[in-house]
Coordinates of C-alpha atoms in Angstrom, one line a residue:
X1 CA 13.1 15.7 29.4
X2 CA 15.7 18.2 27.1
X3 CA 16.0 17.7 23.5
X4 CA 19.7 17.2 24.4
X5 CA 19.1 14.4 26.8
X6 CA 16.7 12.7 24.1
X7 CA 19.7 12.6 21.7
X8 CA 22.0 11.3 24.3
X9 CA 20.5 8.5 25.0
X10 CA 19.7 7.9 21.1
X11 CA 23.7 7.9 20.1
X12 CA 23.7 4.3 21.7
X13 CA 23.0 4.3 18.5
X14 CA 25.0 7.1 16.8
X15 CA 24.9 10.0 16.2
X16 CA 22.7 9.9 12.4
X17 CA 20.5 7.6 14.2
X18 CA 19.6 9.6 16.9
X19 CA 18.9 13.0 15.0
X20 CA 16.5 11.3 12.1
X21 CA 14.2 9.8 15.3
X22 CA 14.4 13.7 17.0
X23 CA 14.1 15.0 14.1
X24 CA 11.3 12.4 12.6
X25 CA 10.0 12.8 16.8
X26 CA 9.6 16.8 17.0
X27 CA 8.7 17.6 12.9
X28 CA 11.5 20.1 12.9
X29 CA 15.2 20.2 10.8
X30 CA 18.3 19.6 11.4
X31 CA 19.0 22.5 12.2
X32 CA 16.7 23.7 14.6
X33 CA 17.3 21.8 16.4
X34 CA 21.4 21.9 16.5
X35 CA 19.4 26.1 17.2
X36 CA 16.0 24.4 20.3
X37 CA 18.9 21.7 21.9
X38 CA 18.2 23.1 25.5
X39 CA 14.2 22.5 25.5
X40 CA 12.3 21.1 26.8
X41 CA 11.5 17.2 25.0
X42 CA 8.3 18.2 23.5
X43 CA 6.1 14.2 24.5
X44 CA 8.9 12.8 25.7
X45 CA 7.7 9.8 26.5
X46 CA 6.3 9.2 22.6
X47 CA 10.5 9.5 21.8
X48 CA 11.7 6.9 24.5
X49 CA 8.5 5.0 22.1
X50 CA 9.6 5.8 19.5
X51 CA 13.9 4.7 20.7
X52 CA 12.0 1.0 22.1
X53 CA 10.4 0.1 18.7
X54 CA 14.0 0.3 17.3
X55 CA 15.3 -1.5 20.3
X56 CA 13.7 -4.4 20.1
X57 CA 14.2 -4.4 15.8
X58 CA 12.3 -2.1 13.9
X59 CA 14.0 -0.4 11.7
X60 CA 14.8 3.0 11.3
X61 CA 12.9 3.2 8.2
X62 CA 9.2 1.0 9.0
X63 CA 9.6 4.1 12.1
X64 CA 9.9 6.8 9.6
X65 CA 8.1 5.5 7.1
X66 CA 10.6 7.1 4.9
X67 CA 14.1 6.1 3.0
X68 CA 16.2 8.2 0.6
X69 CA 17.3 7.3 -2.9
X70 CA 19.1 8.7 -5.3
X71 CA 18.3 12.3 -2.8
X72 CA 15.2 11.1 -3.7
X73 CA 12.3 10.5 -0.6
X74 CA 10.8 7.0 -0.6
X75 CA 7.9 5.7 1.2
X76 CA 8.7 2.0 2.9
X77 CA 6.8 0.6 5.8
X78 CA 6.6 -3.5 7.2
X79 CA 6.2 -5.3 4.8
X80 CA 9.5 -3.9 2.0
X81 CA 12.4 -4.0 1.0
X82 CA 14.6 -0.9 2.3
X83 CA 16.0 0.6 -0.2
X84 CA 19.9 -0.2 0.3
X85 CA 23.0 2.8 -1.0
X86 CA 24.2 0.5 -2.8
X87 CA 21.6 -0.1 -5.2
X88 CA 22.0 3.8 -6.3
X89 CA 25.1 2.5 -8.4
X90 CA 22.9 -0.5 -9.9
X91 CA 20.4 2.0 -11.1
X92 CA 23.3 4.3 -12.3
X93 CA 24.3 1.3 -14.7
X94 CA 20.7 0.8 -16.3
X95 CA 20.9 4.3 -17.4
X96 CA 24.4 3.6 -19.4
X97 CA 23.2 1.1 -20.4
X98 CA 19.5 3.1 -21.4
X99 CA 21.2 5.8 -22.6
X100 CA 21.9 3.1 -25.6
X101 CA 18.1 2.9 -26.8
X102 CA 15.9 5.3 -28.1
X103 CA 13.6 4.6 -25.9
X104 CA 14.4 1.3 -24.4
X105 CA 11.8 -1.2 -23.3
X106 CA 13.1 -1.8 -19.5
X107 CA 11.0 -4.3 -17.5
X108 CA 11.8 -5.0 -13.2
X109 CA 12.2 -8.2 -11.6
X110 CA 10.6 -7.6 -8.4
X111 CA 9.9 -3.7 -7.7
X112 CA 9.2 -3.7 -4.2
X113 CA 9.2 0.0 -3.0
X114 CA 9.5 1.2 -6.3
X115 CA 12.7 2.7 -5.8
X116 CA 14.9 1.2 -9.3
X117 CA 11.7 1.6 -11.8
X118 CA 10.4 4.9 -10.4
X119 CA 14.0 6.2 -11.0
X120 CA 14.5 5.7 -14.1
X121 CA 11.4 6.7 -14.8
X122 CA 12.5 10.2 -13.9
X123 CA 15.5 9.8 -15.4
X124 CA 14.4 8.4 -19.0
X125 CA 11.4 9.8 -20.0
X126 CA 10.9 8.4 -23.3
X127 CA 11.5 4.8 -21.4
X128 CA 9.0 2.3 -21.4
X129 CA 8.5 0.4 -17.6
X130 CA 7.3 -3.2 -16.5
X131 CA 7.7 -4.0 -13.3
X132 CA 6.4 -7.2 -11.9
X133 CA 6.6 -8.1 -7.9
X134 CA 4.7 -11.2 -6.1
X135 CA 4.3 -9.4 -2.6
X136 CA 0.6 -7.2 -2.9
X137 CA 2.1 -5.4 -0.2
X138 CA 5.6 -4.4 -2.4
X139 CA 3.4 -3.5 -4.8
X140 CA 0.7 -1.3 -2.7
X141 CA 3.8 0.9 -1.8
X142 CA 4.8 0.8 -5.5
X143 CA 1.9 2.6 -6.4
X144 CA 2.0 4.7 -4.1
X145 CA 6.4 5.9 -4.0
X146 CA 4.6 5.9 -8.5
X147 CA 1.7 8.4 -7.4
X148 CA 4.2 10.6 -5.4
X149 CA 6.9 10.7 -7.9
X150 CA 4.5 10.9 -10.7
X151 CA 6.8 8.3 -12.7
X152 CA 5.4 6.4 -15.9
X153 CA 5.7 2.8 -14.6
X154 CA 3.5 -0.1 -15.6
X155 CA 3.3 -2.4 -12.5
X156 CA 1.5 -5.9 -12.2
X157 CA 1.2 -8.6 -9.8
X158 CA 3.6 -11.9 -11.4
X159 CA 6.1 -14.3 -10.5
X160 CA 8.9 -12.9 -12.3
X161 CA 8.2 -11.6 -15.8
X162 CA 5.0 -14.8 -16.3
X163 CA 1.7 -12.6 -16.9
X164 CA 4.4 -9.8 -18.9
X165 CA 4.6 -10.5 -22.8
X166 CA 7.1 -9.7 -24.9
X167 CA 10.9 -9.1 -25.3
X168 CA 12.9 -6.4 -23.4
X169 CA 16.1 -4.3 -24.9
X170 CA 16.6 -4.4 -19.6
X171 CA 15.3 -6.2 -17.3
X172 CA 16.6 -4.9 -14.2
X173 CA 16.6 -7.0 -10.8
X174 CA 17.6 -6.4 -7.6
X175 CA 16.5 -10.2 -6.4
X176 CA 16.5 -11.9 -3.2
X177 CA 20.7 -13.0 -3.4
X178 CA 21.4 -13.9 0.5
X179 CA 21.9 -17.3 1.4
X180 CA 19.4 -18.9 4.0
X181 CA 22.3 -19.6 6.3
X182 CA 23.4 -16.6 7.2
X183 CA 23.4 -14.3 9.4
X184 CA 21.2 -11.4 10.1
X185 CA 20.8 -8.3 12.3
X186 CA 17.3 -8.4 14.3
X187 CA 16.6 -5.0 12.1
X188 CA 17.6 -7.8 9.0
X189 CA 14.9 -9.6 10.0
X190 CA 12.4 -7.4 10.3
X191 CA 12.5 -6.4 6.5
X192 CA 10.4 -9.5 4.3
X193 CA 12.8 -12.4 4.3
X194 CA 10.9 -13.5 0.7
X195 CA 12.6 -10.2 -0.2
X196 CA 16.4 -11.6 1.2
X197 CA 16.8 -14.8 1.1
X198 CA 17.4 -16.1 -2.5
X199 CA 17.0 -19.4 -1.6
X200 CA 20.6 -22.5 0.4
X201 CA 22.8 -21.2 -1.7
X202 CA 21.7 -17.6 -2.7
X203 CA 22.0 -17.1 -5.8
X204 CA 19.3 -19.5 -7.4
X205 CA 16.5 -16.4 -8.2
X206 CA 19.6 -14.9 -9.4
X207 CA 20.0 -17.6 -11.5
X208 CA 16.5 -17.6 -13.2
X209 CA 16.1 -14.6 -13.8
X210 CA 19.3 -15.2 -16.0
X211 CA 17.6 -17.8 -17.4
X212 CA 14.8 -15.4 -18.0
X213 CA 17.0 -12.8 -19.9
X214 CA 18.9 -15.2 -22.0
X215 CA 15.5 -15.0 -24.6
X216 CA 14.1 -11.9 -23.1
X217 CA 16.5 -8.9 -23.3
X218 CA 19.5 -7.5 -25.2
X219 CA 20.5 -6.9 -21.3
X220 CA 20.4 -8.5 -17.8
X221 CA 21.6 -5.8 -15.2
X222 CA 21.3 -7.2 -11.5
X223 CA 22.5 -5.9 -8.3
X224 CA 23.6 -9.8 -6.1
X225 CA 25.7 -10.4 -3.4
X226 CA 29.3 -9.6 -2.6
X227 CA 30.7 -13.5 -2.5
X228 CA 28.6 -14.4 -5.5
X229 CA 30.8 -13.6 -9.0
X230 CA 32.6 -16.4 -9.7
X231 CA 29.2 -18.6 -9.6
X232 CA 27.0 -15.8 -11.7
X233 CA 30.3 -14.8 -13.7
X234 CA 30.6 -18.6 -15.2
X235 CA 27.2 -19.5 -15.6
X236 CA 26.3 -16.2 -17.6
X237 CA 29.0 -18.0 -19.8
X238 CA 27.6 -20.5 -20.6
X239 CA 23.7 -19.1 -21.5
X240 CA 25.8 -16.5 -23.7
X241 CA 25.8 -13.0 -22.2
X242 CA 29.2 -11.7 -22.3
X243 CA 29.0 -9.6 -18.6
X244 CA 31.1 -7.5 -16.9
X245 CA 30.8 -7.3 -12.6
X246 CA 31.1 -3.6 -10.5
X247 CA 32.0 -3.1 -6.7
X248 CA 30.5 -1.6 -4.1
X249 CA 32.4 2.0 -2.2
X250 CA 33.4 -0.9 0.1
X251 CA 35.6 -2.5 -2.9
X252 CA 32.9 -5.5 -2.6
X253 CA 31.2 -7.5 -5.4
X254 CA 28.7 -5.9 -6.1
X255 CA 26.9 -6.7 -9.0
X256 CA 26.9 -7.5 -12.9
X257 CA 26.0 -5.7 -17.0
X258 CA 25.1 -8.5 -19.5
X259 CA 25.1 -8.2 -22.7
X260 CA 22.9 -11.6 -24.0
X261 CA 24.8 -12.1 -27.0
X262 CA 22.3 -13.5 -28.4
X263 CA 20.3 -10.7 -28.7

């Protein structure tokens, strides 16, 4: 089997997937692969095994143990949410708000692999950042990525901010916001449900975080589901927030920046 034959097998799931899997298998760049398409495929049985793992529902990011976010390669694996491109918008919104403060105090609820807090720490050198998660596995990956990038982020095992004292300029979160009965494909179902499912309706955890932020933050910045704008807008208004919602690249409602008028 030649390299081009292996790529043809994997193209069932798209050309980008095929090349990413081949790059991982060979440990070579895409440019190298283009120049060696007719070479014999090294350890072809192992490549087929990788392809079958994906066919069985294991996400590509778990297989390769990497995911790109804001131009950086983060380490991910089984037991942690896979970063999505849409969350880059969340980080950009937080950077814009954080620059209103000389030394912003930021708390993240649900750090996962650490992409949000680490990205903020690398962009905001004067920020003080603490991040929590209830998952030991997630915190393991966050620590790996924190050390990889040398990011100044405090990581704490905690439900919400229960183990953290004080108030913050910004609370940020990409919490679980999918409704329990929402149909998901087998690759997404391989990710931890605790990081995906927000409750029967889906916005329950978002609302819990908003209640915390009412007393502990000047700004609340969150990602949310595409169908949650109206209920969250009404709820934030009830709590005394002035909110602005943003869309993702597909034009779907994807998150909000809320200013706490009481702070």
